[in-house]
Each structure stands twice: as structure tokens, then as C-alpha cells.
């Protein structure tokens, strides 16, 4: 088969079919002021003038474990960082001073994860310090009492280079499957040595493991790292999106080392890699990879402004790039991006923000609109912005998706360089927009060496004839991080007939006949039915309620029967370790 025929076969592959393949369009409204998310990013001149205009990060996470997503925003050198705690009523309150994180500094990127496995989300922040010239990265430990403690120096991650400031995006992931979150940090300044891989020692400290990448990282101008299992062997690869044709694709060798297979895998073709996201866009059960870059229709000779690239995963670390035929190549001067089902119909769309404040080769990037590429269900995407309500035309940088009001629709935040944060509420709720939103916990099984919050897990939902795949991988969308959930749009489907969680240790958790329109926490301990991290009598009551409702197929036999009760009780009394 010719290469052209291969591409054609991929791009015409049917995505999700059936009742969920409606023609609905995305619909958002600007709720920034109403929600109280008032934050304005600031900037200032530096010796390296490229650095200030590339900044603007935001991250979300449930930092107080109350079931509602909170928002952390970097303020830049002229304003303190903000931590917006969710008030459960569609509004937020900035609690950064009380939590000890209202710091004014050159903040760049944010990564959220529970690095010490205590059940609370912590944060790593890349920073140039107070003056932007020296690394002063921050590691905020969540104290569980409404405060954070900063301990990057003691943990060994305060500096990523001795040559001055370097450090941009960051991501957590368990690359050796020891149950502890390791840390990848990208550095953009050429030959400064700021690209680093840190191994979690399990005692609150980290060791420099960059040599495990198997190649020199000098010359890699890194922006956005992400740990994702791309071939289904449970060990995550390390995707290292970088500027000036220096993106890297590191295959996990499963022995604590990696191999750079960028060229052999057919990736890294974009001219200036910046942002990155993962999704299964052709519904074949493999994660595909979207990378933002710079688009210019007819770039000058020698200028690799090729636009955004979409790499379809063919298996065995082989990819085909289909950004142009699928309609997602042209995204302006691209930065942050997310893959999310904006319409809750079972297809993942792509949103990408962009901008450049200087009239480099023309003014086209000064007020370029954010793109909303809607997945048509026919192997193509169509740009729906600004008609869908996402009207952002500023200097977009970081971006996240999350459900801030717990209504089942994924909302969007865009961080603007030297400008205000913007919150877009997703209005696609109600009939025809059913959903299932899944969080994971490993607290009840400490001996199984599972990374917290389900990092590295593969979640599969079956509703009718449609099967959807999601991966819990955190990672940098560009200086930012979205919520740690697996969100499934179900369209008109009233139930998920089978939910399968494949944990990184090879074990599987199954749930059946789950009613639509709910948020669940699934535990790695089967009898921890309510996912609170402990075994209690309430788990028995919750299971029996599910059993009587037809959703208690504990042994995954395909039917709910009395044997499920016996099997559940036996497991509950045996406990989890």
C-alpha cells in the first residue's frame, strides 16, 4: 500500500457512530467575572526578550479534596500568584495568601501531582525567581490544612541548570512503575542544560536521572513534556515537545531507561513544537498525539513554520501525520491545546490557543482567534470558533479543561500573556449530552506500587456500540495542566454498560451498568466501592444500592446476580493491601 493510500485509509476511518454522532455544535459562554476568576498576567523586559512573551500558565486540581476543582494561576513578575478555591456555587475565592502561595516571581509552568503519596495534590512550578535570571523552581507540598509548604531546595529540584535561568514546562509521571511520581522539566534556552528528568526517591527527594534518556538534551529547546503509555505495555513513553525542530519521542525500555526514536517513529515533523495533547481521535484504542506550532501559508525559504501536527498512532511506535487532511493544521502561532469532548457526544474535539505580540512577517498573530476544531465523526475537524462562544483573540498561552461546576460538561480556561484569564463555561448539558466523569484513587492499595490519582491508568467506557478510551496522564498542555479525570460524552446513551480501568500494574477493575450523568471515583481496591480510600461499612451499603439498581456486577460476569454479593463481601472482609 502506498503512503498516500495509508494516509487515506486512516483519515477516512469511522470515528464514533450511532446515536451519538449528532450534528450538535459546541456552545460556551464567558463566565470569568461571574465566577470571580479575576487574574491578570503581567510581564516585564528581560535580557532574553523571547522569554516574557511566551509565558502564562494555569492549572486545576482538587487541592482541598472536597470534590470540586480549584484553579491556580501564575501572576508573572508584577502580580502575585493566585489560588482560587471553588465555592461549590459557580464562584471562586482567591485563598493564595492563606495557603502560603501568593508569591510574586517569574513563574512559567505548573505541574500538579501527589508526589509523596499522602492523598493530597502538590504542585511543582518552574520559575526564574524574583528577577527572572536564576532558577528558583518551587515544590509546594500540600499540608492538608489549607496551606502549602515550599521545599524545592530540600527535594533537589530547585535548579535545573547552573548556567542561569532555564525551565519551562513540567510533568509528573511514573516512568519505572514503582508507584512514585517522577518529574520531567523542559528547558528552552539552547545549551543551558535545563531539560531534566528527576527520579522520585520515595523520601521526599529526587535524583537527576536525565542520563536515562540515553542522549544529550543540549540543543533541545523544550516546552511541553508528557508521560503517556503509547504502545500499551503500561510503561509510559516521554513525549518532549520542543522548539526549532527539536521535539523528542522517548520510548520507555521498561528498565528505567529510554531510547530516542523520534525519526524512526515518524514524529517531530512540526517546525516549532510548543503545546501538546493526547486523545483517541480515530477510536482505535490507541492514543494519538497533537502538537501545536506556528502556521504561515507560504513561509520564507528556510523558515519551518509548518503549523500544527496530528500524529495518528499506528501501533508499535509508528505514526502517520494527518494534520492538513483532517483540518487541524492551521492554528496560527500555536501554544496551549486540549483534547476534550465539548458536546458530550462521544468524540474528542481539539481546542488550541495562539498569538504573538510582534508584527513578525505581518500582523496576523496579534489578534488571532483561538481555534475550536470540532470532530465531525467523518475523519475530519471543522473550526467552530468564535461561533461557539469561545471568542478569545488575545495572546493565549496556557489552557486547561475541567468541570468547575460539576454539571458534566467540560469547561475551558485560557491564560493570556500580559492579559486577563478567561473562563468559558460549557453550556452543552441536558438531553442528548449525557456523560460519565471518572476519577481514580490508589490510597487503599499502598503495597501495589500504583502511582496516586491513577496516573498511568487506561480507562475504557462502553455505551451501546461505542467504545471510548481515555488515559490519566497529567502532562503539560503548555505551561498548564487540566483536571485528572477520564471524561466520556455519552450523547443519548442512558448507561455505560461496562467501565474498565486498566491499572499500571496490570490489574483491572470493572464496573457495569453505570447510570449516565454522574461523577465517580473508582478505587484500585475493588471493595472500596465509594472510592474514599478506605474500607468501611458504607462501602457495603453503596454496593448493595448499586446491586439492587442493576449495577452491582462485581465479578464482571455480564449480569447482576446473588453471586456478586457473595464475591463482594468476601473481598471486603479480605481487605486490600
Coordinates of C-alpha atoms in Angstrom, one line a residue:
X1 CA 0.0 0.0 0.0
X2 CA 1.3 3.4 -0.9
X3 CA 1.9 6.0 1.8
X4 CA -0.9 8.2 0.2
X5 CA -3.3 5.2 0.4
X6 CA -2.2 4.6 4.0
X7 CA -3.0 8.1 5.0
X8 CA -6.3 7.9 3.1
X9 CA -7.3 4.8 5.0
X10 CA -6.5 6.4 8.3
X11 CA -8.3 9.7 7.7
X12 CA -11.5 8.0 6.4
X13 CA -11.6 5.6 9.4
X14 CA -15.0 5.9 11.0
X15 CA -14.9 7.6 14.4
X16 CA -17.8 7.0 16.8
X17 CA -21.0 6.0 15.2
X18 CA -24.6 5.6 16.2
X19 CA -26.9 7.8 18.2
X20 CA -24.0 9.9 19.5
X21 CA -23.0 11.1 16.1
X22 CA -25.3 14.1 16.0
X23 CA -24.6 17.4 14.4
X24 CA -24.6 19.4 17.6
X25 CA -22.1 22.3 17.8
X26 CA -20.1 23.4 20.8
X27 CA -21.6 26.2 23.0
X28 CA -19.7 28.2 25.6
X29 CA -20.3 31.4 27.5
X30 CA -17.7 33.7 29.2
X31 CA -18.2 33.4 32.9
X32 CA -15.0 34.9 34.1
X33 CA -16.4 37.9 36.0
X34 CA -19.4 35.9 37.3
X35 CA -17.2 33.2 38.7
X36 CA -14.8 35.7 40.3
X37 CA -11.8 34.4 38.4
X38 CA -10.2 37.8 38.1
X39 CA -6.5 37.4 37.4
X40 CA -4.3 39.4 35.1
X41 CA -0.9 38.0 34.0
X42 CA 2.0 40.5 34.0
X43 CA 5.3 40.6 32.2
X44 CA 8.5 42.7 32.1
X45 CA 11.6 43.0 30.0
X46 CA 14.4 40.5 30.3
X47 CA 17.8 40.2 28.6
X48 CA 16.3 37.4 26.5
X49 CA 13.3 39.1 25.1
X50 CA 11.7 35.9 23.9
X51 CA 11.0 34.6 27.4
X52 CA 8.5 37.2 28.7
X53 CA 6.1 36.9 25.7
X54 CA 6.0 33.1 25.9
X55 CA 4.7 32.9 29.5
X56 CA 1.2 32.5 31.1
X57 CA 0.3 29.3 33.0
X58 CA -2.7 27.9 34.8
X59 CA -3.5 24.6 36.4
X60 CA -6.5 22.9 38.1
X61 CA -6.9 20.3 40.8
X62 CA -9.0 19.5 43.9
X63 CA -6.5 20.8 46.4
X64 CA -8.7 20.5 49.4
X65 CA -10.3 17.2 48.5
X66 CA -13.9 18.4 48.6
X67 CA -14.9 17.1 45.2
X68 CA -14.6 20.4 43.4
X69 CA -11.8 21.6 41.1
X70 CA -9.8 24.6 42.2
X71 CA -7.6 26.9 40.0
X72 CA -4.0 28.0 40.4
X73 CA -2.8 30.9 38.2
X74 CA 0.7 32.3 37.8
X75 CA 0.8 36.1 38.0
X76 CA 4.1 37.0 36.5
X77 CA 6.7 39.4 37.8
X78 CA 4.2 42.2 38.6
X79 CA 1.4 40.3 40.4
X80 CA 1.2 37.5 43.0
X81 CA 0.1 34.0 42.0
X82 CA -3.5 33.2 42.8
X83 CA -5.2 30.1 44.2
X84 CA -8.9 30.2 43.5
X85 CA -10.8 27.8 45.8
X86 CA -14.1 26.5 44.4
X87 CA -17.1 27.7 46.4
X88 CA -19.4 25.0 45.0
X89 CA -21.8 27.5 43.6
X90 CA -20.1 28.5 40.4
X91 CA -17.8 31.0 42.0
X92 CA -14.2 31.0 43.4
X93 CA -12.4 32.9 46.1
X94 CA -8.6 33.6 46.0
X95 CA -7.1 32.0 49.0
X96 CA -3.5 32.2 47.9
X97 CA -2.3 34.4 50.9
X98 CA -3.9 32.0 53.4
X99 CA -2.5 28.9 51.7
X100 CA 1.0 30.5 51.5
X101 CA 1.3 30.6 47.7
X102 CA 0.8 34.3 46.9
X103 CA 4.3 34.7 45.6
X104 CA 5.4 37.3 43.1
X105 CA 8.0 35.9 40.8
X106 CA 8.8 34.9 37.2
X107 CA 6.5 31.9 37.2
X108 CA 6.4 29.9 34.0
X109 CA 4.9 26.4 34.1
X110 CA 2.8 24.3 36.6
X111 CA 2.6 20.5 37.2
X112 CA 0.0 19.0 39.6
X113 CA 0.5 15.6 41.3
X114 CA 0.7 13.9 44.7
X115 CA 4.5 13.3 44.7
X116 CA 4.6 11.9 48.3
X117 CA 1.5 9.6 48.0
X118 CA -0.3 11.2 51.0
X119 CA -3.6 11.6 49.2
X120 CA -3.2 15.4 48.6
X121 CA -2.3 17.2 45.3
X122 CA 1.0 19.0 45.4
X123 CA 2.5 21.4 42.8
X124 CA 5.8 21.9 41.0
X125 CA 6.3 25.3 39.4
X126 CA 9.1 26.4 37.1
X127 CA 10.3 29.9 38.0
X128 CA 13.1 32.4 37.2
X129 CA 12.9 33.7 40.7
X130 CA 12.2 37.3 41.6
X131 CA 14.3 38.8 38.8
X132 CA 13.9 36.2 36.1
X133 CA 17.6 35.4 35.8
X134 CA 18.1 32.4 38.1
X135 CA 16.3 29.2 38.6
X136 CA 14.1 29.2 41.7
X137 CA 11.7 26.5 41.0
X138 CA 9.1 25.8 43.6
X139 CA 7.8 22.5 45.1
X140 CA 4.6 23.2 47.0
X141 CA 3.7 20.4 49.5
X142 CA 0.0 20.2 50.4
X143 CA -0.3 20.2 54.2
X144 CA -3.9 19.1 54.2
X145 CA -4.9 22.0 56.4
X146 CA -5.4 24.8 53.9
X147 CA -1.7 25.6 53.5
X148 CA 1.3 24.6 51.3
X149 CA 5.0 24.4 52.3
X150 CA 7.7 25.1 49.8
X151 CA 10.5 22.6 49.7
X152 CA 12.2 22.5 46.3
X153 CA 15.7 23.0 47.6
X154 CA 15.5 20.2 50.1
X155 CA 13.9 17.9 47.5
X156 CA 16.7 18.6 45.0
X157 CA 14.6 20.3 42.3
X158 CA 15.1 24.0 42.8
X159 CA 17.6 24.4 40.0
X160 CA 17.7 22.6 36.6
X161 CA 20.9 24.3 35.5
X162 CA 23.9 26.1 36.9
X163 CA 24.1 28.5 34.0
X164 CA 21.3 30.8 35.0
X165 CA 17.6 30.6 34.4
X166 CA 16.1 27.7 32.4
X167 CA 13.0 25.8 32.9
X168 CA 9.6 25.9 31.2
X169 CA 7.0 23.1 31.2
X170 CA 6.9 20.3 33.7
X171 CA 5.0 17.0 34.0
X172 CA 4.6 14.2 36.6
X173 CA 4.6 10.5 35.7
X174 CA 5.7 7.2 37.0
X175 CA 8.2 6.0 34.3
X176 CA 9.5 3.0 36.2
X177 CA 6.2 1.9 37.7
X178 CA 7.4 2.0 41.3
X179 CA 4.3 3.8 42.4
X180 CA 6.0 7.2 42.9
X181 CA 5.6 10.2 40.6
X182 CA 8.8 11.2 38.8
X183 CA 9.3 14.6 37.2
X184 CA 10.2 15.9 33.8
X185 CA 11.2 19.6 33.4
X186 CA 11.8 21.2 30.0
X187 CA 14.3 23.9 29.3
X188 CA 14.0 26.3 26.3
X189 CA 17.4 28.1 26.4
X190 CA 19.7 26.4 24.0
X191 CA 22.6 24.6 25.6
X192 CA 21.8 25.8 29.1
X193 CA 21.1 22.2 30.3
X194 CA 17.6 23.0 31.6
X195 CA 15.9 19.8 30.2
X196 CA 15.9 17.4 33.2
X197 CA 14.3 14.1 34.2
X198 CA 14.1 13.5 38.0
X199 CA 13.5 10.2 39.7
X200 CA 11.4 10.2 42.8
X201 CA 13.4 8.6 45.7
X202 CA 10.3 8.0 47.8
X203 CA 11.7 10.0 50.8
X204 CA 10.6 13.5 49.6
X205 CA 13.7 13.9 47.5
X206 CA 14.6 13.5 43.8
X207 CA 17.7 12.3 41.9
X208 CA 18.8 13.6 38.5
X209 CA 18.0 10.8 36.0
X210 CA 18.5 12.7 32.8
X211 CA 21.1 10.2 31.6
X212 CA 18.3 7.6 31.4
X213 CA 17.1 9.4 28.3
X214 CA 20.1 7.9 26.5
X215 CA 21.0 11.0 24.5
X216 CA 22.2 14.5 25.1
X217 CA 19.5 17.1 25.7
X218 CA 21.7 20.0 24.8
X219 CA 20.1 21.8 21.9
X220 CA 16.6 20.7 22.7
X221 CA 14.6 23.8 23.3
X222 CA 11.9 22.2 25.4
X223 CA 8.4 23.4 26.1
X224 CA 5.9 20.7 26.9
X225 CA 6.6 17.2 28.4
X226 CA 4.2 14.4 29.0
X227 CA 4.4 10.8 30.2
X228 CA 2.0 8.5 28.3
X229 CA 1.9 4.8 27.5
X230 CA 1.8 5.0 23.7
X231 CA 2.1 1.2 23.0
X232 CA 0.0 -0.4 25.7
X233 CA 2.8 -2.1 27.7
X234 CA 1.9 0.0 30.7
X235 CA 5.3 1.8 30.8
X236 CA 4.9 5.4 29.8
X237 CA 6.8 7.0 27.0
X238 CA 8.1 10.5 27.4
X239 CA 6.9 13.0 24.8
X240 CA 9.1 16.0 24.8
X241 CA 7.7 18.8 22.6
X242 CA 10.3 21.4 21.7
X243 CA 11.0 24.4 19.6
X244 CA 13.1 24.7 16.4
X245 CA 12.6 21.1 15.2
X246 CA 14.0 19.6 18.4
X247 CA 10.9 17.6 19.6
X248 CA 11.8 14.2 21.0
X249 CA 9.9 10.9 21.3
X250 CA 11.4 8.7 24.0
X251 CA 10.4 5.1 24.1
X252 CA 10.4 3.5 27.6
X253 CA 12.7 0.5 27.6
X254 CA 10.9 -0.8 30.8
X255 CA 14.2 -1.0 32.7
X256 CA 14.5 2.6 33.8
X257 CA 15.9 3.9 30.5
X258 CA 14.6 5.4 27.3
X259 CA 15.5 5.3 23.6
X260 CA 15.0 8.3 21.3
X261 CA 13.1 7.0 18.3
X262 CA 11.8 10.4 17.0
X263 CA 12.8 10.0 13.4
X264 CA 12.1 6.2 13.2
X265 CA 8.6 6.8 14.7
X266 CA 7.7 9.5 12.1
X267 CA 7.1 12.3 14.7
X268 CA 8.8 15.6 15.5
X269 CA 8.0 16.9 12.0
X270 CA 6.5 20.2 13.2
X271 CA 8.8 23.1 12.8
X272 CA 8.3 24.7 16.2
X273 CA 6.7 22.4 18.7
X274 CA 5.0 24.2 21.6
X275 CA 1.9 22.7 23.1
X276 CA 0.7 19.1 23.2
X277 CA -2.3 16.9 23.9
X278 CA -3.4 13.3 23.7
X279 CA -6.6 11.7 22.5
X280 CA -8.0 8.8 20.6
X281 CA -9.2 10.7 17.5
X282 CA -9.9 7.7 15.3
X283 CA -11.4 5.5 18.0
X284 CA -9.0 2.6 17.6
X285 CA -7.9 2.3 21.2
X286 CA -4.5 3.9 20.8
X287 CA -3.5 7.4 21.9
X288 CA -2.9 9.9 19.1
X289 CA -0.7 13.0 19.6
X290 CA -1.5 16.6 18.6
X291 CA 1.3 19.2 18.7
X292 CA 0.9 23.0 18.2
X293 CA 3.3 25.0 16.2
X294 CA 3.5 28.1 14.0
X295 CA 1.5 28.3 10.8
X296 CA 2.3 30.5 7.8
X297 CA 0.8 29.6 4.4
X298 CA 3.9 30.5 2.4
X299 CA 6.8 30.8 4.8
X300 CA 10.1 32.2 3.6
X301 CA 12.7 29.7 2.4
X302 CA 14.3 28.1 5.4
X303 CA 11.6 29.0 7.8
X304 CA 9.9 25.8 9.1
X305 CA 6.5 27.3 10.1
X306 CA 4.6 24.2 9.2
X307 CA 1.6 24.6 11.5
X308 CA 0.1 22.1 14.0
X309 CA 0.6 18.4 13.5
X310 CA -1.6 15.5 14.3
X311 CA 0.2 12.1 14.7
X312 CA -2.1 9.1 14.3
X313 CA -0.9 6.1 16.3
X314 CA -0.5 3.0 14.1
X315 CA 0.9 0.9 16.9
X316 CA 4.5 -0.2 17.6
X317 CA 5.6 3.4 17.9
X318 CA 4.8 4.2 14.3
X319 CA 2.8 7.3 13.4
X320 CA 1.2 9.0 10.4
X321 CA 0.9 12.8 10.3
X322 CA -2.6 13.9 9.1
X323 CA -2.9 17.5 10.4
X324 CA -3.7 19.0 7.0
X325 CA -6.2 16.5 5.6
X326 CA -8.0 16.4 9.0
X327 CA -8.3 20.2 9.0
X328 CA -6.3 20.9 12.2
X329 CA -3.0 22.2 10.7
X330 CA -3.8 25.9 10.6
X331 CA -3.8 27.2 14.2
X332 CA -1.9 30.5 14.0
X333 CA 1.0 30.9 16.3
X334 CA 0.0 27.9 18.4
X335 CA 0.5 27.4 22.2
X336 CA -1.8 25.6 24.6
X337 CA -4.2 22.9 23.4
X338 CA -6.6 20.3 24.9
X339 CA -8.5 17.3 23.6
X340 CA -12.0 17.3 25.0
X341 CA -15.5 16.2 24.1
X342 CA -17.0 19.7 24.1
X343 CA -20.5 18.4 23.1
X344 CA -20.7 15.2 25.2
X345 CA -21.5 13.1 22.1
X346 CA -18.6 10.7 22.3
X347 CA -16.0 12.4 20.1
X348 CA -12.9 14.3 21.2
X349 CA -12.5 17.8 19.8
X350 CA -9.4 19.9 19.7
X351 CA -9.1 23.4 21.1
X352 CA -5.9 25.4 20.5
X353 CA -5.0 29.0 21.6
X354 CA -2.4 31.2 19.9
X355 CA -0.8 34.6 19.4
X356 CA 2.4 36.5 19.0
X357 CA 2.6 40.2 20.1
X358 CA 5.1 41.3 17.5
X359 CA 4.4 42.0 13.8
X360 CA 6.9 39.4 12.7
X361 CA 6.2 38.9 8.9
X362 CA 2.9 40.6 9.3
X363 CA 0.2 41.4 11.9
X364 CA -1.8 38.1 11.6
X365 CA -0.9 36.8 15.0
X366 CA -1.7 40.0 17.0
X367 CA -5.4 39.2 17.5
X368 CA -5.7 35.6 16.1
X369 CA -8.7 33.8 17.5
X370 CA -8.5 30.6 19.5
X371 CA -9.4 27.6 17.4
X372 CA -12.2 25.1 18.3
X373 CA -11.7 22.1 16.0
X374 CA -14.9 20.1 16.2
X375 CA -14.6 16.4 15.4
X376 CA -17.1 15.8 12.6
X377 CA -17.2 12.0 13.0
X378 CA -16.1 11.6 9.4
X379 CA -12.3 11.7 9.9
X380 CA -12.2 15.5 9.8
X381 CA -12.5 18.5 12.0
X382 CA -14.2 21.9 11.4
X383 CA -13.2 25.2 13.1
X384 CA -16.3 26.4 15.1
X385 CA -14.7 29.4 16.8
X386 CA -15.9 32.1 17.5
X387 CA -19.4 31.0 16.7
X388 CA -19.4 28.5 19.6
X389 CA -18.8 31.3 22.1
X390 CA -15.1 31.0 22.6
X391 CA -14.1 34.4 21.3
X392 CA -10.6 34.7 22.7
X393 CA -8.4 36.8 20.4
X394 CA -5.7 37.8 22.9
X395 CA -2.2 36.4 23.4
X396 CA -3.3 32.9 24.5
X397 CA -0.7 30.7 26.1
X398 CA -1.7 28.1 28.7
X399 CA -5.1 26.3 28.5
X400 CA -6.9 23.8 30.7
X401 CA -10.2 21.8 30.5
X402 CA -12.1 20.9 33.7
X403 CA -15.7 20.8 35.1
X404 CA -15.7 23.7 37.5
X405 CA -19.5 23.5 38.4
X406 CA -19.8 19.7 38.4
X407 CA -22.5 19.7 35.7
X408 CA -20.8 17.1 33.5
X409 CA -19.7 19.4 30.7
X410 CA -16.0 20.3 30.4
X411 CA -15.2 24.0 30.7
X412 CA -12.2 25.8 29.4
X413 CA -9.7 28.4 30.9
X414 CA -7.3 30.3 28.7
X415 CA -4.3 32.1 30.3
X416 CA -3.3 35.3 28.4
X417 CA 0.2 36.6 28.2
X418 CA 0.2 40.1 29.7
X419 CA -3.6 39.9 29.9
X420 CA -6.6 38.6 31.8
X421 CA -7.5 35.0 32.5
X422 CA -10.7 33.8 30.7
X423 CA -13.2 31.2 31.8
X424 CA -15.6 29.7 29.3
X425 CA -18.5 27.7 30.7
X426 CA -19.7 24.8 28.6
X427 CA -23.4 25.1 28.0
X428 CA -23.9 21.6 26.4
X429 CA -25.8 19.9 29.2
X430 CA -29.1 18.1 29.5
X431 CA -30.8 15.7 27.0
X432 CA -28.5 14.4 24.3
X433 CA -25.4 15.4 26.3
X434 CA -25.1 12.6 28.8
X435 CA -21.8 11.9 30.4
X436 CA -19.7 9.9 32.8
X437 CA -16.8 11.5 34.6
X438 CA -14.3 9.2 36.4
X439 CA -11.6 10.0 38.9
X440 CA -9.2 7.3 40.2
X441 CA -7.7 6.6 43.6
X442 CA -5.0 4.2 44.8
X443 CA -5.0 5.1 48.5
X444 CA -6.4 1.8 49.6
X445 CA -3.7 -0.3 48.0
X446 CA -0.3 1.1 49.1
X447 CA 1.6 -2.2 48.6
X448 CA 0.7 -2.4 44.9
X449 CA 3.1 0.4 43.8
X450 CA 0.5 2.3 42.0
X451 CA 1.0 6.0 41.3
X452 CA -1.5 8.3 43.0
X453 CA -4.7 9.5 41.3
X454 CA -4.5 6.8 38.7
X455 CA -1.5 8.3 36.9
X456 CA -0.7 5.9 34.0
X457 CA -4.1 4.2 34.0
X458 CA -6.1 3.4 30.8
X459 CA -9.9 3.8 31.2
X460 CA -12.3 2.3 28.7
X461 CA -16.1 3.0 28.6
X462 CA -18.6 1.0 26.6
X463 CA -22.0 2.6 25.9
X464 CA -24.2 0.9 23.3
X465 CA -21.9 0.0 20.4
X466 CA -19.5 2.8 21.1
X467 CA -16.2 2.2 23.0
X468 CA -14.2 5.2 24.2
X469 CA -10.6 5.3 25.5
X470 CA -9.0 7.8 27.9
X471 CA -5.6 7.9 29.6
X472 CA -4.8 9.5 33.0
X473 CA -1.5 11.1 32.2
X474 CA -1.5 14.7 33.5
X475 CA 1.2 16.4 31.5
X476 CA 1.8 19.9 30.2
X477 CA -0.7 21.3 27.6
X478 CA 1.7 24.3 27.5
X479 CA 2.8 25.5 30.9
X480 CA -0.6 24.3 32.2
X481 CA -2.4 21.2 33.4
X482 CA -6.0 20.0 33.1
X483 CA -8.1 18.0 35.6
X484 CA -7.0 14.4 36.3
X485 CA -10.3 12.7 35.1
X486 CA -11.5 10.5 32.4
X487 CA -14.5 12.2 30.9
X488 CA -16.8 10.4 28.5
X489 CA -19.5 12.1 26.5
X490 CA -22.4 9.6 26.0
X491 CA -24.9 11.5 23.8
X492 CA -28.3 10.0 24.4
X493 CA -27.0 6.7 25.9
X494 CA -28.6 6.3 29.4
X495 CA -25.9 4.0 30.8
X496 CA -22.3 2.8 30.5
X497 CA -22.7 -0.9 30.1
X498 CA -19.0 -1.6 31.0
X499 CA -16.3 0.6 32.5
X500 CA -12.8 -1.0 32.5
X501 CA -9.9 0.5 34.4
X502 CA -6.5 -0.9 33.4
X503 CA -4.1 -0.1 36.2
X504 CA -0.3 0.3 35.5
X505 CA 0.4 -2.9 37.5
X506 CA -1.6 -5.0 35.1
X507 CA -4.7 -5.4 37.2
X508 CA -8.2 -4.5 36.0
X509 CA -11.2 -3.0 37.8
X510 CA -14.6 -3.5 36.1
X511 CA -17.9 -1.8 36.7
X512 CA -21.1 -2.4 34.8
X513 CA -24.5 -0.8 34.1
X514 CA -23.5 2.6 35.4
X515 CA -26.2 5.3 35.0
X516 CA -25.2 8.3 33.0
X517 CA -24.7 11.8 34.3
X518 CA -22.6 11.1 37.4
X519 CA -19.0 11.7 38.6
X520 CA -17.4 8.5 40.1
X521 CA -14.2 7.8 42.0
X522 CA -13.0 4.3 41.2
X523 CA -10.6 2.7 43.6
X524 CA -7.8 0.3 42.8
X525 CA -9.2 -1.7 45.8
X526 CA -12.4 -3.4 44.4
X527 CA -14.4 -3.4 47.6
X528 CA -13.6 0.2 48.3
X529 CA -16.8 0.8 46.4
X530 CA -17.2 4.5 47.1
X531 CA -13.6 5.3 46.3
X532 CA -12.8 7.2 49.5
X533 CA -9.5 5.3 50.0
X534 CA -10.6 3.2 52.9
X535 CA -12.8 0.1 53.6
X536 CA -15.9 0.8 55.7
X537 CA -19.4 -0.3 56.2
X538 CA -20.6 2.5 53.9
X539 CA -18.9 0.6 51.0
X540 CA -21.3 -2.4 51.7
X541 CA -24.3 -0.1 51.7
X542 CA -23.2 1.6 48.5
X543 CA -22.5 -1.7 46.7
X544 CA -25.9 -3.1 47.7
X545 CA -27.6 0.1 46.5
X546 CA -25.8 -0.4 43.2
X547 CA -26.7 -4.1 43.1
X548 CA -30.4 -3.5 43.6
X549 CA -30.2 -0.9 40.8
X550 CA -28.7 -3.4 38.4
X551 CA -25.2 -2.0 38.6
X552 CA -23.6 -4.5 41.0
X553 CA -21.9 -6.9 38.6
X554 CA -18.9 -7.2 40.9
X555 CA -17.4 -10.3 39.3
X556 CA -17.9 -9.0 35.7
X557 CA -19.9 -11.9 34.6
X558 CA -22.2 -9.7 32.5
X559 CA -25.2 -10.0 34.8
X560 CA -26.1 -8.8 38.3
X561 CA -26.7 -11.9 40.4
X562 CA -26.6 -13.1 44.0
X563 CA -23.0 -14.3 43.4
X564 CA -21.9 -10.7 43.1
X565 CA -22.9 -10.0 46.7
X566 CA -21.0 -13.1 48.0
X567 CA -17.9 -12.2 45.9
X568 CA -18.0 -8.6 47.1
X569 CA -18.4 -9.5 50.8
X570 CA -15.6 -12.0 50.5
X571 CA -13.3 -9.3 49.0
X572 CA -14.4 -6.7 51.6
X573 CA -13.6 -9.0 54.5
X574 CA -10.3 -9.9 53.0
X575 CA -9.4 -6.3 52.7
X576 CA -6.9 -4.6 50.4
X577 CA -3.2 -4.0 50.8

